[in-house]
Coordinates of C-alpha atoms in Angstrom, one line a residue:
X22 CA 2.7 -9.6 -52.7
X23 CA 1.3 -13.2 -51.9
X24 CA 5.1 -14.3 -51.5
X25 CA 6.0 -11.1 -49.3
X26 CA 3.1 -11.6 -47.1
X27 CA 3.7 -15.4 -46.7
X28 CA 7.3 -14.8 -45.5
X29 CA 6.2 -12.2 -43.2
X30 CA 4.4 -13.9 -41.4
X31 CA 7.0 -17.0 -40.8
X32 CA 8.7 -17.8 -37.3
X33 CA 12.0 -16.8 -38.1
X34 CA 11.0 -13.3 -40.0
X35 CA 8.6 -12.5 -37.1
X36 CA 11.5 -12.8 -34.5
X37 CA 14.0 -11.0 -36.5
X38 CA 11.8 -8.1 -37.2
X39 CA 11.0 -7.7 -33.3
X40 CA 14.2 -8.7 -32.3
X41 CA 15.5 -6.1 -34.7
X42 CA 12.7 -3.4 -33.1
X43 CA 13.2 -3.8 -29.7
X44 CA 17.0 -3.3 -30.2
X45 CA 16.4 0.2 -31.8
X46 CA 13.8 0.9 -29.1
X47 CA 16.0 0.2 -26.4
X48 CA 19.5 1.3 -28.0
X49 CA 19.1 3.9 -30.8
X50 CA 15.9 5.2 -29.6
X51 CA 16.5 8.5 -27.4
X52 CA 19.8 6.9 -25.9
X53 CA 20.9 9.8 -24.0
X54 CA 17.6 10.5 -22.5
X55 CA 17.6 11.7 -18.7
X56 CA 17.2 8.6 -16.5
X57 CA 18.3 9.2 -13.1
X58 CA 19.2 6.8 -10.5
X59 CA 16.6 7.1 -7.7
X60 CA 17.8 6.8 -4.2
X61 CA 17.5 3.6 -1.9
X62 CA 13.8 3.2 -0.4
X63 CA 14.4 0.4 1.3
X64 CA 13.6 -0.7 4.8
X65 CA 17.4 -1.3 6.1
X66 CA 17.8 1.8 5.0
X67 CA 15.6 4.1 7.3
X68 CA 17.3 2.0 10.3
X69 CA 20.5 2.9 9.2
X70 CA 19.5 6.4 9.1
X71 CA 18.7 6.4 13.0
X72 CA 21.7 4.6 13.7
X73 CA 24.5 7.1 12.7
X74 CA 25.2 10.2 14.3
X75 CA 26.0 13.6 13.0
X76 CA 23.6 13.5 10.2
X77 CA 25.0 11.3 8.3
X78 CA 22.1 9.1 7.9
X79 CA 20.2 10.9 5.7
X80 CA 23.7 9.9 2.8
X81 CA 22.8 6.4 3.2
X82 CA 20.2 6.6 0.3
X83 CA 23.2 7.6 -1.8
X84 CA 25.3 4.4 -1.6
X85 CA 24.8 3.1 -5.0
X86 CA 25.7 6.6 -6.5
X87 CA 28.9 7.0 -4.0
X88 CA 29.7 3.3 -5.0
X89 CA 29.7 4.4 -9.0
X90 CA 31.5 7.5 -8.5
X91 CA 34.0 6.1 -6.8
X92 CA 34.6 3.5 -8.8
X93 CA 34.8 5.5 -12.5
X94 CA 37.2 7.8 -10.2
X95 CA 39.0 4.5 -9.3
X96 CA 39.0 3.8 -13.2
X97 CA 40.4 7.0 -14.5
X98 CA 43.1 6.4 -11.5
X99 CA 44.5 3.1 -12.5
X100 CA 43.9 3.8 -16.5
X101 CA 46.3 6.8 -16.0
X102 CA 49.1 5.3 -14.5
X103 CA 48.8 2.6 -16.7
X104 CA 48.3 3.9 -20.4
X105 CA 49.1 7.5 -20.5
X106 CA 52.8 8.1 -21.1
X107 CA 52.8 11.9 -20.6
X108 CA 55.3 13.3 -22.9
X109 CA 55.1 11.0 -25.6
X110 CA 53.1 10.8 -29.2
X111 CA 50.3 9.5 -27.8
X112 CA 49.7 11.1 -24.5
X113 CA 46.7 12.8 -25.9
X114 CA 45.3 9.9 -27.3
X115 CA 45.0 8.0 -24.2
X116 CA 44.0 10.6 -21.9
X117 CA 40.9 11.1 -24.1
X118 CA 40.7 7.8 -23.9
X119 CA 40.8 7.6 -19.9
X120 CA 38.3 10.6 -20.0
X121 CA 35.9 8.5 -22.1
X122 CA 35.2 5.6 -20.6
X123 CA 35.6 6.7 -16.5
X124 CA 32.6 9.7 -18.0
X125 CA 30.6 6.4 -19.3
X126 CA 30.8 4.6 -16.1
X127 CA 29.7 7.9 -14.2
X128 CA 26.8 9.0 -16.7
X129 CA 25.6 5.2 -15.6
X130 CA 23.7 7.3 -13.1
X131 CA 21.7 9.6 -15.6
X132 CA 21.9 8.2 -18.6
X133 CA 22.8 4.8 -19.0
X134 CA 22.0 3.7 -22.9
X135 CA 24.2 6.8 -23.7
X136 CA 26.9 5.6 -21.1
X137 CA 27.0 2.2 -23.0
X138 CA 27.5 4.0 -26.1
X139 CA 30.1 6.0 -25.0
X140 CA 32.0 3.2 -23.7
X141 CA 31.5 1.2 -26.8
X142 CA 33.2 4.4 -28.7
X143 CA 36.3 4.3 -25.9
X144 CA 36.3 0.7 -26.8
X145 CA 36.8 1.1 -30.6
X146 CA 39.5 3.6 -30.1
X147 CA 41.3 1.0 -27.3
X148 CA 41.9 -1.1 -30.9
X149 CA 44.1 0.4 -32.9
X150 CA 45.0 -0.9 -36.6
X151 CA 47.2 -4.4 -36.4
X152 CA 47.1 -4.4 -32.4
X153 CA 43.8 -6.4 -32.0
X154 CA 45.1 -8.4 -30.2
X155 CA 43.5 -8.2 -26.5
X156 CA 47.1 -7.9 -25.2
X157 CA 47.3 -4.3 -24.7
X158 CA 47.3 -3.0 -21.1
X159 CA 44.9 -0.2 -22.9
X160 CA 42.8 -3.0 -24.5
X161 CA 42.4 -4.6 -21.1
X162 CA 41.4 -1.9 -19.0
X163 CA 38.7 -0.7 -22.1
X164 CA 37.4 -4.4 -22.2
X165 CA 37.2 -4.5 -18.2
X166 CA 35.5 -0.8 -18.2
X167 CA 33.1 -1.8 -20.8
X168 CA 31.7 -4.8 -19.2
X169 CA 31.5 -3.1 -16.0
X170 CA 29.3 -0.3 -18.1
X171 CA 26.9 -2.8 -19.7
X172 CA 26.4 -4.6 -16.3
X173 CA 25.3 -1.3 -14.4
X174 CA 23.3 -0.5 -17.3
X175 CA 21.0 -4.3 -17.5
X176 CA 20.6 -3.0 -13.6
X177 CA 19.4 0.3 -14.5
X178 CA 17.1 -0.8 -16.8
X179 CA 15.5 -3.8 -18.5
X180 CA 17.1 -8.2 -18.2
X181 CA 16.7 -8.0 -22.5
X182 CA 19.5 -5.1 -22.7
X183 CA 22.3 -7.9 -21.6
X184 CA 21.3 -9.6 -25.0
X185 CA 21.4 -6.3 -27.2
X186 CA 24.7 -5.1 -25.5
X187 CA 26.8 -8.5 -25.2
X188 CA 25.6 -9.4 -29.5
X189 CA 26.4 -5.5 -30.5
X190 CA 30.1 -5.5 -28.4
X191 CA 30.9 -8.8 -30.4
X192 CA 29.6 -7.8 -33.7
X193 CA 31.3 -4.4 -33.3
X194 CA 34.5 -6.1 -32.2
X195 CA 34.6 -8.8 -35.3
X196 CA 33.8 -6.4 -38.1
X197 CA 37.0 -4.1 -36.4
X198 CA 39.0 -7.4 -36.1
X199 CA 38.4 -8.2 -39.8
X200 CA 38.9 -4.6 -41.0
X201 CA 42.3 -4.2 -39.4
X202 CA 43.6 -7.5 -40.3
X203 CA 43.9 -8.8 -36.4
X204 CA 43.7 -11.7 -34.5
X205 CA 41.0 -12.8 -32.6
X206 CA 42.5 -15.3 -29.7
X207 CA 41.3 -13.5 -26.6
X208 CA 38.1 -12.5 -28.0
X209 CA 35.9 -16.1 -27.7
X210 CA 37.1 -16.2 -23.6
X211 CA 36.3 -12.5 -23.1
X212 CA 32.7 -13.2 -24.8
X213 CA 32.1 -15.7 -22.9
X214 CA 32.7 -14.2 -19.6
X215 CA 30.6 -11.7 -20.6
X216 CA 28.2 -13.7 -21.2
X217 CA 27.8 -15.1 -17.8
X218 CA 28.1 -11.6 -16.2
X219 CA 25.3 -10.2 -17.7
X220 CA 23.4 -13.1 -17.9
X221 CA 23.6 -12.7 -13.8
X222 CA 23.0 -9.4 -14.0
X223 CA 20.2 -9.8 -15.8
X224 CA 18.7 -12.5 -13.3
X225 CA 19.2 -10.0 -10.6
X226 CA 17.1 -7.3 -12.3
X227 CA 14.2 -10.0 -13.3
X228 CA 13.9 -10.9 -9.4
X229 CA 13.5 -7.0 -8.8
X230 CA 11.2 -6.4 -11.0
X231 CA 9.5 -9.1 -10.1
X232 CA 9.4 -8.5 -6.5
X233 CA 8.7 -5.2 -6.8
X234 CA 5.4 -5.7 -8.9
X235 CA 4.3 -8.5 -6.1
X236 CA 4.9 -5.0 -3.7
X237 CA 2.9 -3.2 -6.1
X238 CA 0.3 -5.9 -6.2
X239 CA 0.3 -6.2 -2.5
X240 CA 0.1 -2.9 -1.6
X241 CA -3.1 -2.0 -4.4
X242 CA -4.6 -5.1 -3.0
X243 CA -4.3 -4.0 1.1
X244 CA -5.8 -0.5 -0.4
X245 CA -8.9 -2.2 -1.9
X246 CA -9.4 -4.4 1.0
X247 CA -9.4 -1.6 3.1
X248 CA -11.5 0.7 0.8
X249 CA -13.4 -2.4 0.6
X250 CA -14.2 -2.7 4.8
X251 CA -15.0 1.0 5.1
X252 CA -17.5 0.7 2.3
X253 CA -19.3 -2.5 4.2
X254 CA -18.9 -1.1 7.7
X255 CA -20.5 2.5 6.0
X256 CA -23.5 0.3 4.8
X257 CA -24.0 -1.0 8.4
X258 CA -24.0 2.4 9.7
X259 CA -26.3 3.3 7.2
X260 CA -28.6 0.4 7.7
X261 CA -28.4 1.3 11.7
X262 CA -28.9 4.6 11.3
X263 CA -32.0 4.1 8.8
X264 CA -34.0 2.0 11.3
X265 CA -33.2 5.1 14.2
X266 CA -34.8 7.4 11.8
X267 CA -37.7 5.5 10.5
X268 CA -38.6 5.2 14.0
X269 CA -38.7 8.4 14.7
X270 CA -40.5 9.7 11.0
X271 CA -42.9 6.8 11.7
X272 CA -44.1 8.4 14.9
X273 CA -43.7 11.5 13.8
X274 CA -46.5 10.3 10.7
X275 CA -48.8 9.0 13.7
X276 CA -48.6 11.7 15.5
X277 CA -49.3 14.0 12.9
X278 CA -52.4 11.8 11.7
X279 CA -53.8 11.7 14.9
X280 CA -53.5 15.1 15.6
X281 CA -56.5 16.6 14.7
X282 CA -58.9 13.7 16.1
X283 CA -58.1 14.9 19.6
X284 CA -59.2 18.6 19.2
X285 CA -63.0 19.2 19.0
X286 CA -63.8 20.8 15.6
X287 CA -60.4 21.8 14.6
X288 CA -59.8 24.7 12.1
X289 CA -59.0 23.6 8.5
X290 CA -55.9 25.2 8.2
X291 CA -54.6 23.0 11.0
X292 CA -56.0 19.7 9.9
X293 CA -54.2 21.0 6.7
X294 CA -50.6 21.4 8.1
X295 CA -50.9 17.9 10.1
X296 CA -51.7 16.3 6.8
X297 CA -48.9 18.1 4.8
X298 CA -46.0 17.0 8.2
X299 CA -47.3 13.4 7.5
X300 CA -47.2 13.7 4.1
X301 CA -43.9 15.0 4.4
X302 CA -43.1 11.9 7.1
X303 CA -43.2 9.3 5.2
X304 CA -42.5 10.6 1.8
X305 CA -39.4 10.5 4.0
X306 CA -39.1 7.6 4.7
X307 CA -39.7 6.3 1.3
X308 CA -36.3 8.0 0.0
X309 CA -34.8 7.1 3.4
X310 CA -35.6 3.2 1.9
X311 CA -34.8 3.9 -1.7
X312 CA -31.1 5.7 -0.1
X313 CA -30.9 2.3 2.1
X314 CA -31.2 0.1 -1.1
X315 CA -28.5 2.1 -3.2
X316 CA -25.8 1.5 -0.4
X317 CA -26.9 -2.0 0.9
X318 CA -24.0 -4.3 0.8
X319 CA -23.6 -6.6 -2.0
X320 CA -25.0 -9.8 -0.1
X321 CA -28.6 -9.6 0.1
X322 CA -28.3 -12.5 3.2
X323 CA -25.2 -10.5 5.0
X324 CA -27.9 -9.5 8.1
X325 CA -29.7 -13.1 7.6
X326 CA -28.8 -13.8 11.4
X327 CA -29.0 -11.0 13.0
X328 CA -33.1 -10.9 13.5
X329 CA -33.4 -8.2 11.5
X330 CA -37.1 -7.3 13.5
X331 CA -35.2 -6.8 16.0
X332 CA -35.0 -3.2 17.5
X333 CA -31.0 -1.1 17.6
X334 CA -29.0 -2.3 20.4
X335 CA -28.7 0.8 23.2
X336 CA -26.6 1.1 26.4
X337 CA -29.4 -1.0 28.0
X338 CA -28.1 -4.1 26.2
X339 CA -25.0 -4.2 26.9
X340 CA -25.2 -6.5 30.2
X341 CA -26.6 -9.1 27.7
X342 CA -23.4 -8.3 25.8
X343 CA -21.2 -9.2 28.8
X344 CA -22.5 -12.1 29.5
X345 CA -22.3 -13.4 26.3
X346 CA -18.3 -12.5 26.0
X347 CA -18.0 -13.8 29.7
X348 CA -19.3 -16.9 28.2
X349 CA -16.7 -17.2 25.8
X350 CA -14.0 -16.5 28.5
X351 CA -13.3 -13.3 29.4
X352 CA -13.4 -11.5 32.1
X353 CA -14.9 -7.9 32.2
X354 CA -15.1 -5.5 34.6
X355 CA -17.7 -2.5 33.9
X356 CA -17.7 0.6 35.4
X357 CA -20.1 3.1 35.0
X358 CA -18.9 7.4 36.1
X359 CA -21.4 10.1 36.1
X360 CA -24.8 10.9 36.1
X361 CA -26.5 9.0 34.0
X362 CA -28.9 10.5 31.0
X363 CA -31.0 9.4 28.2
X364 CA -29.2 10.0 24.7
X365 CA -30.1 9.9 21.2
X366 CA -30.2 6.6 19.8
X367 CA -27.9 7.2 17.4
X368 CA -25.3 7.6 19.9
X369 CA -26.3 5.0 22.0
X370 CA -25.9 2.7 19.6
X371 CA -22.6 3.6 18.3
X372 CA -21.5 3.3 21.7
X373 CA -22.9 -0.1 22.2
X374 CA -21.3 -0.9 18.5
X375 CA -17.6 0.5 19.9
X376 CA -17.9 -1.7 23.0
X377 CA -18.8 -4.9 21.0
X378 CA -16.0 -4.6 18.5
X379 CA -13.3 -3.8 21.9
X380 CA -14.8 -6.9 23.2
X381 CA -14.4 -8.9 20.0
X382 CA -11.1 -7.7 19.5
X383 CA -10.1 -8.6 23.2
X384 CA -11.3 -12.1 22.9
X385 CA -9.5 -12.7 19.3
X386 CA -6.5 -11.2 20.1
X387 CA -5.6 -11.3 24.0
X388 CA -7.4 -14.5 24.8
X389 CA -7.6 -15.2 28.6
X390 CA -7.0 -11.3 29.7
X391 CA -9.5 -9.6 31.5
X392 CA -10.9 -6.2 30.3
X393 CA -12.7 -3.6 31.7
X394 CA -15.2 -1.1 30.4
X395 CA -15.9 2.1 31.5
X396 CA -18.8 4.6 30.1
X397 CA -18.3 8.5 31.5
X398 CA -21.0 10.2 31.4
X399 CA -20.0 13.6 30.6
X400 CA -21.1 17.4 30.1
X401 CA -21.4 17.4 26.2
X402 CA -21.1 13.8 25.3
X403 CA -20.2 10.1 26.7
X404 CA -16.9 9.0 27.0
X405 CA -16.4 5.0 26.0
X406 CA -13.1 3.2 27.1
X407 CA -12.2 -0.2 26.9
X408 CA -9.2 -1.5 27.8
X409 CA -7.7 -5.4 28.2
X410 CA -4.5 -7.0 29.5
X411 CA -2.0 -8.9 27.7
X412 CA -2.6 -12.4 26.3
X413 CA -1.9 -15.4 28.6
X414 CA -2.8 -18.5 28.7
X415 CA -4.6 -19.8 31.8
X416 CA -4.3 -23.3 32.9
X417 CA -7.5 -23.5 35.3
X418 CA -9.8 -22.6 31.7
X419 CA -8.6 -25.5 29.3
X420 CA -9.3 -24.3 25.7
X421 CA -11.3 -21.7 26.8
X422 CA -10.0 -18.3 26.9
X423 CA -7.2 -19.4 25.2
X424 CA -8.6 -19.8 22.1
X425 CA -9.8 -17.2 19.3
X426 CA -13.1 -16.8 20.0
X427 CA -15.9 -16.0 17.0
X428 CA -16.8 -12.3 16.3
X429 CA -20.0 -11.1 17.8
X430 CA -23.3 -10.6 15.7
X431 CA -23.1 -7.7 14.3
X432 CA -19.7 -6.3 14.7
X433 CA -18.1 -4.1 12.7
X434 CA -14.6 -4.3 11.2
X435 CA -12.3 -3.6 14.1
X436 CA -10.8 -0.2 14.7
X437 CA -11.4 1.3 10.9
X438 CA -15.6 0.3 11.5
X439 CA -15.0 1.7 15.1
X440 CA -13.1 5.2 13.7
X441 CA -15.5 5.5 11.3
X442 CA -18.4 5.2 13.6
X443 CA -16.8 8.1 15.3
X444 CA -16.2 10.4 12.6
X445 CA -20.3 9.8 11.8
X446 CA -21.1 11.8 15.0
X447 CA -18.1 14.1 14.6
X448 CA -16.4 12.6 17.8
X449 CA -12.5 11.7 18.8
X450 CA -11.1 8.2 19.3
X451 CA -7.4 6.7 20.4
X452 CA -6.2 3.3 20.2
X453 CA -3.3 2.2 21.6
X454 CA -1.2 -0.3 23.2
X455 CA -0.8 -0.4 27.1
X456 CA 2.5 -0.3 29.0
X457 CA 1.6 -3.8 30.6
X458 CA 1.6 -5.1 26.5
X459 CA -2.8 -4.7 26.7
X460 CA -4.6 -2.8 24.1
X461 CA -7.0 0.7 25.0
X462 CA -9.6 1.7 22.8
X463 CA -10.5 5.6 23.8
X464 CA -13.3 7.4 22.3
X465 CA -15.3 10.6 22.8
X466 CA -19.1 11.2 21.3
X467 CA -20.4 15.0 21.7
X468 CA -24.0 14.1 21.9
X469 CA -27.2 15.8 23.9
X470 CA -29.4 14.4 26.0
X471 CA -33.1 13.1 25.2
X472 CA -36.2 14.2 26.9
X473 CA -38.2 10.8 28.6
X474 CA -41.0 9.0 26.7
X475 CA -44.1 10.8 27.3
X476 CA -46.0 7.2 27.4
X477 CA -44.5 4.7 29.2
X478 CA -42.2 6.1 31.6
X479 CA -38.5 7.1 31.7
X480 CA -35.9 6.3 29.0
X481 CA -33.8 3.0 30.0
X482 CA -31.1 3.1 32.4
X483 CA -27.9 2.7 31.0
X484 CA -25.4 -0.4 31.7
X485 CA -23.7 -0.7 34.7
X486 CA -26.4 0.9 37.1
X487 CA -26.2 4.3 38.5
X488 CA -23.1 6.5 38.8
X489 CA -19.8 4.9 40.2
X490 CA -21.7 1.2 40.0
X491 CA -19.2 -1.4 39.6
X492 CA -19.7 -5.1 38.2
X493 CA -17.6 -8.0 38.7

């Protein structure tokens, strides 16, 4: 056992015995299983499919299968006219013959180990006793036939097949040759060409696997990037959005605490219920924290610089957010329709967050257009659009607008941060390009207006001043 064990595990054993079980995995193992020929997904082929009339587009995707058909018709064709001598003893012996081997370049399609088989078996009855010679039109045409089998079938399924095939064609073929007693003169050259056509057609089928898993790879790595941003842009909102609520809980706790000190004597059930609302208060704002910390982003230090004492941006802000981006180089117009009216925070700043990423987006990606903004204050909600020209290149601003300019603090991740600020407040949002080649960010958010500050005055007047106010 000691001996066994030792030569088991040698080089040359351990090669052999894989070799011997990838060849019945891949040959002997299920070889007429159903394998079908999927049709052509590439890009060429969708323009093609606009490009001819009548319909016919939609049989591009079919070429390779066409292209086989045709050919084993081609096959059975030529073998007929050349081998079967209708009327004589062997008429039936060649048509079934023909009929073998143009079925095994057909079933290429479906089932290609059981094609290669089937050709192999058209092949052995090609060489009859004391003809092996390779001389026989019949002999030819089954040699040509098989090859064309075995390299459609390397295509159709794995580079290591063009091994298997080509070594169990000239096994097969010497045992038969030293069976029948014939000679062997053609067989070295017809090996050998063989060789080299599957050993090309098993390069072709490495590169497509090949680039087709860098496709895969690519396209599983744009879905986790993406997944990726929405998750980070959700945890901004969700940091935003926490510091709009925990203002309003926190005064919501003060108010209810100093409630009862401004009625004389109040009744015990009432000093009950405003103790119970700010219990309530902040024992919301305590899971509002605890929520906060479970979908805070990664980086502890991602809102380092963005003075995190520092109240929400509103609509109020966003003058200060011009002339920063006109800073930078681009020119914005702002233009502000319809009566203006205090609204929730929330939507304020999302709005302020929509018009920041536009403006970001125009200066990376348009650099020295102008852009204008326009807020609509509307019956229901506030309409946002922001809309810049096409990028030029201006020569009275040297290296200003013309260069990609840095993202603004606290930006989100362009239109997917901006959508899904949107779909937050259940609003609607378009982005498209212009007919003069600019860019237009549309958006929609259904929101109702805020009562005044009872201390302090009036809410802030939006950007832009009053209704119809233009700014250079």
């Amino acid at each position: 056992m000691t001996q066994t064990h030792r030569n088991d595990v040698r080089p040359e054993a351990r090669f052999a015995r894989n070799g011997f079980a990838n060849l019945r995995g891949d040959l002997l193992s299920d070889p007429f299983g159903y394998r079908p020929l999927p049709p052509l997904q590439a890009g060429w082929v969708a323009r093609w499919e606009k490009r001819l009339p009548g319909g016919l587009g939609r049989y591009v995707r079919w070429l390779p299968h066409g292209a086989v058909l045709a050919a084993a018709v081609l096959f059975f064709l030529v073998c007929t006219t050349m081998t079967v001598k209708f009327g004589g003893s062997g008429a039936l012996f060649d048509l079934v013959f023909t009929v073998l081997m143009s079925v095994s370049m057909a079933m290429v399609l479906s089932r290609p180990v059981g094609a290669y088989w089937m050709s192999l078996f058209a092949v052995v009855l090609s060489l009859p006793a004391g003809l092996y010679s390779f001389t026989e039109p019949r002999t030819e045409i089954a040699m040509a036939g098989h090859l064309f089998v075995m390299v459609f079938v390397v295509l159709r399924t794995r580079p290591r097949l063009a091994a298997e095939m080509w070594l169990v064609t000239v096994v097969v073929s010497t045992l038969l040759a030293q069976l029948t007693g014939g000679v062997m003169t053609a067989l070295p050259s017809i090996a050998t060409f063989a060789a080299v056509a599957l050993v090309t057609a098993a390069a072709v089928r490495a590169w497509r696997q090949e680039r087709q898993h860098v496709v895969e790879t690519e396209t599983v790595t744009a879905r986790e990037r993406s997944r990726r941003t929405l998750l980070e842009e959700r945890n901004t909102i969700a940091r935003e959005l926490h510091d709009v609520l925990a203002h309003h809980m926190s005064v919501i706790a003060i108010q209810a605490e100093a409630a009862p000190y401004r009625v004389a004597e109040p009744p015990p059930e009432l000093a009950t219920s405003f103790a119970t609302i700010r219990e309530n208060a902040v024992a919301a704002l305590t899971e509002l924290r605890r929520i906060l910390g479970v979908v805070r982003a990664e980086d502890p230090d991602a809102y380092a610089d963005d003075a995190p004492q520092a109240p929400q941006p509103t609509l109020a802000d966003l003058d200060a957010l011009y002339e920063s981006v006109r800073s930078a180089g681009l020119e914005i117009e702002s233009v502000v329709t319809g009566a203006v009216v205090p609204l929730s925070q929330g939507v304020e700043l999302s709005a302020y967050r929509i018009v920041q990423e536009a403006l970001s987006n125009a200066l990376r990606h348009s650099p020295g257009a102008p852009a204008r903004v326009e807020l609509s204050y509307v019956l229901g909600g506030l309409g946002v659009r922001v809309v810049n020209g096409a990028p030029q290149q201006r020569p009275t601003d040297p290296g200003g607008a013309a260069r990609p300019a840095a993202p603004q603090a606290g930006g989100g991740h362009g239109l997917l941060g901006m959508r899904e600020r949107v779909q937050v407040l259940g609003g609607e949002m378009t982005a498209a390009g212009t007919p003069e080649g600019g860019f237009e960010v549309a958006v929609f958010l259904p929101a109702a207006t805020t009562a005044p500050a009872e201390a302090g005055g009036s809410a802030r007047p939006a950007a832009g001043g009053g209704a119809g106010e233009e700014a250079a």
